[in-house]
Structure formats: structure tokens, C-alpha cells
Amino acid sequence: MQWVEEKAECLENVARRKLRVCVATCNRADYSKLAPIMFGLKSQPELFELEVVVLGSHLIDDYGNTFRMIEQDEFDIGTKLHTIVRGEDEAAMVESVGLALVKLPDMLQRLAPDVLIVHGDRFDALALATAAALMNIRILHLEGGEVSGTIDDSIRHAISKLAHYHAVCTRSAERHLIAMCEDHSRILLAGCPSYDKLLSAHKRDDYADIIKAWLGDSVKEQDYIVALQHPVTTDIKNSIKIYELMLDALMSFNKKTLILFPNIDAGSKELVRVLRRKGVEQHPNFRAVKHVPFDQFIQLVAHAGCMVGNSSCGVREAGAFGTPVINLGTRQTGRETGENVLHVRDADTQNKIYHALELQFGKRYPCSKIYGDGNAVPRILKFLQSIDMSEPLQKTFCFPTVWECISQDIDHILEMQSALAVDLGGTNLRVAIVSMKGKLVKKYTQPNPKTFEERIEVILSMCKQAIADAVHQNCRVLGVGVSTGGRVNPKEGVVLDSTKLIREWAGVNVRTPVSSALHLPVWVDNDGNCAALAEKKFGHGKGMENFVTVITGTGIGGGIIQHGELIHGSTFCAAELGHIMVALEGPECSCGSHGCIEAFASGLALQREAKRLHDEDLLLVEGMSVSNKEQVNAADLIHAAHLGNSKAEAVLHTAGTALGVGIVNILHTVNPSLVVLSGILAKHYEGPVCQVIRQRALSSARDIRVVTSDLEEPALLGAASMVLDYATRRTY
């Protein structure tokens, strides 16, 4: 008993153990993002043990010895590593990374942190992440997933691949990391930590004193410029040219300018030479400085008449104040920006930059919160607390399904890339060879067998025949797409629940037997989703980001495309549009409920009403005849309505209204820009649906287009599109 209690106490102590967090800062810019987190960690000593490591340009006199500001913030610097090889060219950057990799292992071994926090996209940070990853230390990467258009992108993404956890600033950055196969559960959308300070910075009363201290007593708010231009390491020659043109334009513009020295990247030495050759340090309108403390720098940016250059501060932090910014060159290409930023990407003349200064200087813009809402640090600290130190250290990647590589020989290029499409209906089983342009090269039809074994056998037989015929049609089959009724898990290729029309088809793995027999990749999805995919690739939905397809046939179904992607839902039953309830009381539906759209407007519902009218001798009118009441169907009801049968017209009106009300609900829920009606009944419902939308939809949704599909075989085309969209993601 005592042993059990001691073990429990030991486990509790482990659970309570402080998280040892190492924050490594390399330069003045990353410290502005890391400092708020460091203050947060320091304020909770019962939860975190903070270790501060300083390296890179912090320790170089030419760049202001900025480690002193860390000491002024009362942080204990546990380790200082001199890792910069002077030279300010490409070779010096590489040598600096190598020197850091030589020195870092000893430090990391000594500190043994639980988590290393690394920021951004600097070459120093790449060395940190490489060393920590190789030494099995968990890495939290700040500001991954962003795009800026230079070598920084490559470094940033490389650090993201090494990192175990991510704290990002924007939704786009989060999506980029997910697209890079990072685990979504390890990505925190936190916002930029510096915004926690920025959004309240403009409330300081001493900003005028800060302006006077750096620019002189005569300089007023919004009557000066802040300039900060860094070299682009992949195009140093052009960087020098843009820097010269910027300085010439600023001299001509004749406003007081605070200009900061560039960072330590390759090419910075050449920029400093230009600055000195033009006499900027002695010019009465310029104040050239190596470093400004961040809390003072943001005051200077907040109250400037304009900021010019290519610093990320211009496209990120300046937006928090609405300060006008002129972004020169390509260094920040791809960054999300507010309306305060004017881009001069091709800054090839002094006149362009001067004109941009005329347009921007003295303006004020609305404050932008693209990069944060002021609550990043609490989120990051909570995220750190949630890290389970007992879970495996080896990170995993969430790769999309990638199938066998298709050889890139000349035949592959010349042959028509095609897909095999399979459509399982309640009566028939169909297979088609479908070309990249949506042409049905050849189609095969057989009755759908009643048992699983027979059905799979027939599918394989038809597919093998189609593959053989494809050779003679000069088609290269890339894969097989299967469209089927019921609820489908497309990730696993499994039919979870079947419709009543297809027996022995629930809980069935379709992908494995077909793929194994044909040696081709196989995609499987619900027929409604396939109809939506068909419209997206070949129909009215081509080029549309958001639309809904509604199938009107034997049943009612459909698919929803949002942001260009098909919505499946958490349990793969999204877009069961036929089972939207439009009446509290109504006919019984095949799902067991009452009042569903399908119970009013499906082909089976119309057939039910046609039989009822026929039994009551109310269906037939002059010009109609039905030899056997068992053969009465929806087509007879529609025919009777067209011939003036008021009872049949009333049934169709009710069906059209029910479908219209259901579509109004869809408009109010997902707000698509287009509704496509597909299936054999679509043309009969387009008018009534449009009328209901005009009468019942919110004014903001009334103008959404409703069209009838032009596609003759949406299920087959949709099945083919799954193959053609995924299997052909290669460039020749």
C-alpha cells in the first residue's frame, strides 16, 4: 500500500514539474517578438523555468550590442554565444550557421530544456532548430507558415519542418502549415506576440519626448519618416540599387528621416557603404542609428508621417497604428498587408519612390489587426502548458494520399489521360472511360447484382474490359473513381451506410478489392458529392469558390463546395440535403422521419402521389393513358400537370415549394454564390425554386443564381474528377 502511495506521489510530482523553456534570441527584430513571451514565462515561476540564450548580431558592436536591452529588461542571460562570422556576404552567412552548430550542442546539453522557442526565418534560427531537432529537444516555432518572397521563405519553412509545435499569426499561415503536412493539432493560431504591446502603445504620453530625443526638438508628430531597408540575399545587386534610389528620393523629399542600419544579412556591408558614400550620417535631414529600443521604436513608427523600406515591421507592426508604409522591392512579397501599405515592387527609378512618398506621407489609415488581437502571449503560455512531455518526441506529418508515380515517358505525354468512372445506381451499374476534358470515351452498363460478392465481381470485370479498350482508344487510365449512394468515408474508401435500393452495401470497403485487382488508385464518394465535383470541374461550378449542387432524381441529394473544397462533415453526412425538414408534419421519408424535402420532391415521392391520384381516378386527363397502374410514375404525374390536371399541378407546386424552402435554408446556412439543380427533375423545379427564393429568402440571398445543370452524366463525371484532380498533379 505504501509503495502505491509513493508511486502516486512520484507521478504527481512529475505532473507538477516546471516546464523548462529555453528562449533563444538572435537579433533586435526577433527579441521584439520573443520579449512578451519571456515576460509571460517569467511572471509564472511556479509553472515555467526560463532560460535565456543570446547569440547572433545581439553581441556585435556594429549592430548596437543589443543584448544590453535584454539585460535592461532584467532578464538573466544564461548563455552568450558569439556565432557571427563577419563578412556580410553569402559565404559568411553559411560559415555563421556552421559556427553556431559547433557551439550550440554544448549549450543545449548543459541546459537540457524541455522546449526551445525559436522565432522566424533568420539563418541563426535555422542553426538553433537544426541543433535542437538532432538533440531530441522539442521546438516551438513562432511565425511559421508566412510567405515573404525571398530566401527567408526557404529558411522559415525548413525551421517549420524541424519544429514540433507552431504558434502562427494569421489564418493563412495556419493553412500554409497544414498544406505543408504539419499536424493541425500542434498548430496554435495565436497572433503576433508583439501586438500584445503594440495595440496599447499609442496611448503613451511621452511619445513627443521620444520623437525629440531621436530626431530633434523641432520635429513634430507625423512630420518625419522612418526608413529601414535590408538586403535581399538572393538579389544583392538590385538591393543596392533600390537602396541608392531610396536615399536619393528621401533627400529630394526633404523631410526629417530616422534611418536604421540594415540587418546582418549578406549584402548589408554594401548598403552601409552606399549610406556613407552619400553622406547620410552627416546630412541635416537624416539621423542614422544602429539600434532603437523596441518600445521607443514602435512609438516612432506609430507617430511617423510615413515608413519606407522593406522591413517586415512595415507590413506587420505599422498596420497596428495605421501608419502609411511604402514597401520597396520583393522582400515582403506574399505577406498579408493592411490598406496602409503601398507596394513599389519594381522600384527601378527615384521618381517612383518619390511619387509614392507624395501619395503616402501624412496620411492615416484604419488600424489593422491582421497579425494579432493583443492576446497572443496568454494563448502561447496555455499552449506550452498543454504539451504532453510523455508523448513520443518523433513528429509525424499528415500527408495527403499519394499514389504510385506515373512514369513520365513520351507515351504518357502523348496519350490522353483518362479515368475509369463507376456509378452504382439502384438498378444499373455503369462504368465509363472519361477523358481529361470530361468526354465519355466509352460507356458500359449492366444490371446491379443483389449481393456484395457478385457486385464486386461485375465491377472488376467491367473495369478490366474498359482498361483493355482504353489502350485502343489511346487513353492512359490514371485511376478509378466510384460514385455510390449512401454515406461514404472517402478517406478510407468505405461505404458506411447504404441506400435501401442497394443491398449488402453497408460497412463495405470498396477501395481495397478494386485497387488490389486493378493495381490502380481508387477514390470513392457519395453520388451527391460526385455531382458537385462534376460541376466544379466540368460544369457551372468551374472557377467558383462556393456553390451547392442539388440532385433531384429518385431521391434528393447533393454536395457543398466551400472555399473550393468539398465539405464532407465530421461523420461524412454533410450535404444530406434531401433530409432537410421543411414541415413539422408531412409524408414519411425513407429515413424514417417526416416532412423531409425528399418526402415531397423526390421521384419516389412524385410516383407515390401519381399512384394515389390514379387509384382515385384523378390522374388521367384527355390525351393520357396508362395500361397498368403499377407502371404509373413521376413522368405520368408531370405529363398530367402539363395537360392541365389541377390535382397533378398542385402536387408539383407543393414539391417545388418544399424544395425551394429547403434551398432557402441552404442559402441562409452556407451562403453559396450559386445553386446548381441536377438530375432528371431539375428542369421542372428551376422555376418554382427561384420563385420561393424571391418570396422567402433574406434580401441578401435573393440574387443568388439558380441554374439547371448541363451535364448529362454528373455521377460518372464526378467520379472521374476525383481521379483527374488528384492523379494528375504533376508538371511536364
mmCIF file of C-alpha atoms in Angstrom, residues 1-11:
data_model
loop_
_atom_site.group_PDB
_atom_site.id
_atom_site.type_symbol
_atom_site.label_atom_id
_atom_site.label_comp_id
_atom_site.label_asym_id
_atom_site.label_seq_id
_atom_site.Cartn_x
_atom_site.Cartn_y
_atom_site.Cartn_z
ATOM 1 C CA MET A 1 0.000 0.000 0.000
ATOM 2 C CA GLN A 2 2.839 2.389 0.939
ATOM 3 C CA TRP A 3 4.589 1.592 -2.356
ATOM 4 C CA VAL A 4 1.424 2.526 -4.309
ATOM 5 C CA GLU A 5 1.118 5.828 -2.443
ATOM 6 C CA GLU A 6 4.793 6.656 -3.056
ATOM 7 C CA LYS A 7 4.415 5.883 -6.767
ATOM 8 C CA ALA A 8 1.291 8.056 -6.982
ATOM 9 C CA GLU A 9 3.146 10.896 -5.219
ATOM 10 C CA CYS A 10 6.064 10.491 -7.623
ATOM 11 C CA LEU A 11 3.734 10.685 -10.652
#
